[in-house]
Each structure stands twice: as C-alpha cells, then as structure tokens.
Amino acid sequence: MLILLGILGAAGAAFAWRLAVREAAREPRIEVLAGIGGGLITGIAIGVSALFLEQSLQESQKYAAWRANVEIAEAIPGFTPGDRDIKGINFSGKALHNADLRGADLRHAQLRDTDLTGADLRGAQMQDANLIGANFYEADLRDADLDGAQLESANFTHAIVNGPKTSFHGTSINSLTCWPKEFLTEKLEGHDVEGGQDDDYKWGQKVPHCALWKGGERVG
C-alpha cells in the first residue's frame, strides 16, 4: 500500500509539473494536483516512520520478555544469547550447561555458583566478574579474559584454558580453586591468594591440588 501511494503521489506531482510548464493558464488544476502529490508523499513518510516505530517497539517488548525469562529461570541448558545484550543479568546459581557464550561481554558479571559445565566461552570478556564457586568443568575458555576476576572455590577441572590469549592476570583465588591437570602457576601472574597462602603458588610450578571438587561435582 505504501509503495502504491508513493507511485500515485510521485505521478501526481510529476503531472502537475508538466502542466505548470506547458499550460500556465490552468493554475487551479496545477495547485490541486501538486497538493495531492505533496500530501501523498508526506503521508507516506509519516506512515513509514510509524511502521519503523511499531517494529522497534515490538522488538523491545520481545527483548524485555526474553530477558525477564532468563532472569527468573534456574536452568537454561544450551543458553545462547546471540546478539542480545546480557549486561546486568544476574546469572548466579543458574545451571547453564553447554551455554554458547563465545565472545560474550561478561565484565563485572554476577556468576557466583553458576554451573557452566561444557560451556563455550571462547573469547569471552570476564574481567572483574564474580565467579566464586562457578563450575567450568569441561568448559572451553580459549582466549577468554578473566583478568581481575574472583575465582575463589571455582572449578576448572578438565576446562580448556590453553588459548594464547587466555588471561588470568590479577585474579583472586584460594586453596579451593581447582585447576586442570598440569596447569602451571605462571598463568596466574599477579594473582591474589585468599588467606595469604601465596607460597603454594610459586612461579612455574603446578598448582596445588584442591579437594573441593571431584570432576564436575562439588564434594566439599
């Protein structure tokens, strides 16, 4: 309909212009046709604007409903936000098994005791996030940035953390933080150990064994 009105409006305006050039004596007719053409074009512009506004409102309502469902859900297997904004969502305590969070912006995010078993976190930005007690069992953290994150009691057993850009600089950990087998303390440059047990994390050595997690289950 909008396209048809546009064609009619343009045709009316063009016809009015031709009459103005060739038949100057018919000014009333020319003015009427020009008015019709201009009115149709103006109406189309308003209609298109209203259509875009309506679509924008619909998308906003859909996003609000999606976000509300995520916030109240306790378990979301295979969680995939896609291009949606997840900033400010509190994921603490949720089960997000096999979540697809590649490249997600999780800076300062609340992920305390979140179960991220098997999650794909490649390239995720998790600087200064609260990851206390989070379960990263078999998660893929290649090239993820966890600088400054709180990792006390977190479980990285069997997680993939060997990406060239995976960073744990300035993280806070404790003796209950579980790391993958053969993980070296040199990856924890600038870390802060809760309870002043920094001697257990000497440069280049394997991280000490923890007893809080066994595989992907918390036993302590």
Short mmCIF file of C-alpha atoms in Angstrom, two decimals:
data_model
loop_
_atom_site.label_atom_id
_atom_site.label_comp_id
_atom_site.label_asym_id
_atom_site.label_seq_id
_atom_site.Cartn_x
_atom_site.Cartn_y
_atom_site.Cartn_z
CA MET A 1 0.00 0.00 0.00
CA LEU A 2 2.78 2.43 0.88
CA ILE A 3 4.52 1.69 -2.42
CA LEU A 4 1.28 2.27 -4.36
CA LEU A 5 0.66 5.57 -2.61
CA GLY A 6 4.23 6.58 -3.32
CA ILE A 7 3.78 5.87 -7.01
CA LEU A 8 0.49 7.79 -7.12
CA GLY A 9 1.98 10.73 -5.24
CA ALA A 10 5.04 10.92 -7.47
CA ALA A 11 2.86 10.63 -10.60
CA GLY A 12 0.59 13.43 -9.43
CA ALA A 13 3.49 15.72 -8.63
CA ALA A 14 5.15 14.98 -12.00
CA PHE A 15 1.92 15.62 -13.86
CA ALA A 16 1.45 18.91 -12.03
CA TRP A 17 4.94 19.99 -13.01
CA ARG A 18 4.29 19.22 -16.67
CA LEU A 19 1.10 21.22 -16.61
CA ALA A 20 2.91 24.11 -14.96
CA VAL A 21 5.44 24.17 -17.76
CA ARG A 22 3.09 23.69 -20.71
CA GLU A 23 -0.22 25.13 -19.57
CA ALA A 24 0.36 28.07 -17.28
CA ALA A 25 -3.28 29.10 -17.61
CA ARG A 26 -4.54 26.14 -15.59
CA GLU A 27 -3.11 27.19 -12.26
CA PRO A 28 -6.01 25.96 -10.06
CA ARG A 29 -5.73 22.44 -11.52
CA ILE A 30 -1.97 22.50 -11.13
CA GLU A 31 -2.20 23.56 -7.48
CA VAL A 32 -4.70 20.80 -6.72
CA LEU A 33 -2.56 18.11 -8.34
CA ALA A 34 0.59 19.41 -6.69
CA GLY A 35 -1.17 19.45 -3.35
CA ILE A 36 -2.35 15.88 -3.79
CA GLY A 37 1.12 14.72 -4.79
CA GLY A 38 2.81 16.51 -1.91
CA GLY A 39 0.22 15.25 0.55
CA LEU A 40 0.64 11.67 -0.56
CA ILE A 41 4.42 11.87 -0.27
CA THR A 42 4.16 13.43 3.19
CA GLY A 43 1.66 10.78 4.26
CA ILE A 44 3.97 8.01 3.06
CA ALA A 45 6.87 9.46 5.02
CA ILE A 46 4.74 9.55 8.16
CA GLY A 47 3.47 6.03 7.52
CA VAL A 48 6.96 4.62 7.06
CA SER A 49 8.14 6.32 10.26
CA ALA A 50 5.18 4.89 12.16
CA LEU A 51 5.90 1.43 10.74
CA PHE A 52 9.53 1.52 11.85
CA LEU A 53 8.48 2.79 15.29
CA GLU A 54 5.99 -0.04 15.67
CA GLN A 55 8.59 -2.64 14.70
CA SER A 56 11.07 -1.10 17.14
CA LEU A 57 8.54 -1.27 19.97
CA GLN A 58 7.75 -4.89 19.14
CA GLU A 59 11.44 -5.81 19.22
CA SER A 60 11.87 -4.00 22.55
CA GLN A 61 8.93 -5.90 24.02
CA LYS A 62 10.31 -9.22 22.77
CA TYR A 63 13.72 -8.47 24.27
CA ALA A 64 12.19 -7.43 27.60
CA ALA A 65 10.20 -10.68 27.75
CA TRP A 66 13.30 -12.74 26.84
CA ARG A 67 15.41 -11.01 29.48
CA ALA A 68 12.74 -11.48 32.16
CA ASN A 69 12.55 -15.22 31.38
CA VAL A 70 16.34 -15.54 31.62
CA GLU A 71 16.44 -13.72 34.95
CA ILE A 72 13.85 -15.96 36.61
CA ALA A 73 14.99 -19.28 35.12
CA GLU A 74 17.04 -21.63 37.30
CA ALA A 75 18.33 -23.80 34.46
CA ILE A 76 18.85 -22.88 30.80
CA PRO A 77 20.63 -25.77 29.04
CA GLY A 78 22.34 -24.61 25.85
CA PHE A 79 21.76 -20.95 26.69
CA THR A 80 22.57 -18.84 23.62
CA PRO A 81 22.06 -15.07 23.86
CA GLY A 82 23.14 -14.45 20.28
CA ASP A 83 23.31 -10.70 19.66
CA ARG A 84 21.15 -9.85 22.67
CA ASP A 85 22.57 -7.66 25.42
CA ILE A 86 23.14 -9.65 28.62
CA LYS A 87 24.80 -6.91 30.65
CA GLY A 88 23.40 -6.64 34.15
CA ILE A 89 21.74 -10.08 34.19
CA ASN A 90 22.48 -11.93 37.43
CA PHE A 91 23.43 -15.50 36.45
CA SER A 92 24.39 -16.53 39.99
CA GLY A 93 23.24 -20.03 40.89
CA LYS A 94 21.89 -20.82 37.44
CA ALA A 95 22.65 -24.02 35.53
CA LEU A 96 23.91 -23.03 32.08
CA HIS A 97 25.17 -26.38 30.83
CA ASN A 98 26.67 -26.21 27.33
CA ALA A 99 25.91 -22.49 27.06
CA ASP A 100 27.20 -20.72 23.96
CA LEU A 101 28.83 -17.57 25.32
CA ARG A 102 31.51 -17.08 22.71
CA GLY A 103 32.77 -13.51 22.81
CA ALA A 104 30.14 -12.56 25.39
CA ASP A 105 30.57 -9.35 27.37
CA LEU A 106 30.56 -10.63 30.97
CA ARG A 107 32.67 -7.90 32.50
CA HIS A 108 31.68 -7.37 36.16
CA ALA A 109 29.03 -10.07 35.69
CA GLN A 110 27.49 -11.96 38.60
CA LEU A 111 28.20 -15.67 38.05
CA ARG A 112 28.61 -16.88 41.60
CA ASP A 113 27.98 -20.64 41.88
CA THR A 114 26.88 -20.72 38.23
CA ASP A 115 27.16 -24.15 36.61
CA LEU A 116 28.86 -23.62 33.25
CA THR A 117 29.67 -27.27 32.60
CA GLY A 118 30.69 -27.72 28.96
CA ALA A 119 30.08 -24.05 28.16
CA ASP A 120 31.74 -22.44 25.15
CA LEU A 121 33.39 -19.28 26.49
CA ARG A 122 35.96 -18.76 23.78
CA GLY A 123 36.94 -15.10 23.65
CA ALA A 124 34.53 -14.15 26.43
CA GLN A 125 35.26 -10.95 28.32
CA MET A 126 35.01 -11.77 32.04
CA GLN A 127 37.21 -9.10 33.58
CA ASP A 128 36.39 -8.41 37.25
CA ALA A 129 33.49 -10.88 37.16
CA ASN A 130 32.24 -12.61 40.30
CA LEU A 131 32.99 -16.27 39.55
CA ILE A 132 33.22 -17.51 43.11
CA GLY A 133 32.22 -21.17 43.21
CA ALA A 134 31.48 -21.24 39.47
CA ASN A 135 31.76 -24.62 37.76
CA PHE A 136 33.73 -24.54 34.50
CA TYR A 137 34.08 -28.32 34.22
CA GLU A 138 34.99 -29.18 30.61
CA ALA A 139 34.28 -25.60 29.54
CA ASP A 140 36.20 -24.05 26.65
CA LEU A 141 37.96 -20.88 27.84
CA ARG A 142 40.39 -20.42 24.99
CA ASP A 143 41.26 -16.74 24.61
CA ALA A 144 38.87 -15.75 27.39
CA ASP A 145 39.90 -12.76 29.50
CA LEU A 146 39.41 -13.32 33.24
CA ASP A 147 41.72 -10.53 34.46
CA GLY A 148 40.77 -9.40 37.93
CA ALA A 149 38.01 -11.99 38.29
CA GLN A 150 37.09 -13.57 41.62
CA LEU A 151 37.83 -17.28 41.28
CA GLU A 152 37.73 -18.49 44.86
CA SER A 153 36.39 -22.07 45.03
CA ALA A 154 35.82 -22.13 41.25
CA ASN A 155 36.23 -25.38 39.34
CA PHE A 156 38.30 -25.52 36.15
CA THR A 157 38.79 -29.30 36.15
CA HIS A 158 39.16 -30.51 32.54
CA ALA A 159 38.50 -26.99 31.27
CA ILE A 160 40.41 -25.81 28.20
CA VAL A 161 42.47 -22.82 29.31
CA ASN A 162 45.48 -23.06 27.00
CA GLY A 163 44.48 -20.43 24.43
CA PRO A 164 47.26 -17.96 23.54
CA LYS A 165 45.15 -15.07 24.79
CA THR A 166 43.54 -16.74 27.80
CA SER A 167 44.38 -14.47 30.71
CA PHE A 168 44.10 -14.84 34.49
CA HIS A 169 46.13 -11.75 35.40
CA GLY A 170 45.24 -10.27 38.78
CA THR A 171 42.62 -12.88 39.65
CA SER A 172 41.77 -13.70 43.25
CA ILE A 173 41.90 -17.41 44.13
CA ASN A 174 42.13 -19.67 47.16
CA SER A 175 43.24 -23.18 48.02
CA LEU A 176 39.82 -24.48 46.93
CA THR A 177 40.15 -23.22 43.37
CA CYS A 178 40.51 -26.30 41.17
CA TRP A 179 42.62 -26.17 38.01
CA PRO A 180 43.14 -28.52 35.06
CA LYS A 181 45.82 -31.17 35.34
CA GLU A 182 49.29 -29.85 34.50
CA PHE A 183 48.13 -26.23 34.86
CA LEU A 184 51.11 -24.01 35.72
CA THR A 185 51.11 -21.12 38.16
CA GLU A 186 52.80 -18.86 35.63
CA LYS A 187 49.39 -18.33 34.06
CA LEU A 188 48.30 -16.69 37.31
CA GLU A 189 50.61 -13.69 37.11
CA GLY A 190 49.64 -11.00 39.61
CA HIS A 191 47.11 -13.23 41.35
CA ASP A 192 45.91 -12.72 44.90
CA VAL A 193 45.57 -15.77 47.13
CA GLU A 194 42.97 -15.59 49.85
CA GLY A 195 44.39 -16.33 53.29
CA GLY A 196 47.96 -15.37 52.40
CA GLN A 197 48.88 -18.82 51.02
CA ASP A 198 50.84 -17.40 48.11
CA ASP A 199 53.78 -19.72 48.83
CA ASP A 200 51.71 -22.57 47.42
CA TYR A 201 51.68 -20.83 44.05
CA LYS A 202 55.36 -20.43 43.22
CA TRP A 203 56.15 -19.32 39.69
CA GLY A 204 56.28 -22.09 37.07
CA GLN A 205 55.09 -24.89 39.35
CA LYS A 206 51.94 -26.93 39.06
CA VAL A 207 49.06 -25.52 41.03
CA PRO A 208 48.33 -27.33 44.29
CA HIS A 209 45.63 -29.96 44.40
CA CYS A 210 42.26 -28.93 45.81
CA ALA A 211 39.70 -31.10 47.49
CA LEU A 212 36.51 -29.08 46.94
CA TRP A 213 35.68 -30.51 43.52
CA LYS A 214 35.85 -34.01 42.11
CA GLY A 215 35.45 -33.82 38.36
CA GLY A 216 32.34 -31.79 37.76
CA GLU A 217 30.77 -32.29 41.16
CA ARG A 218 31.28 -30.32 44.35
CA VAL A 219 32.18 -32.63 47.22
CA GLY A 220 33.23 -30.16 49.90
#
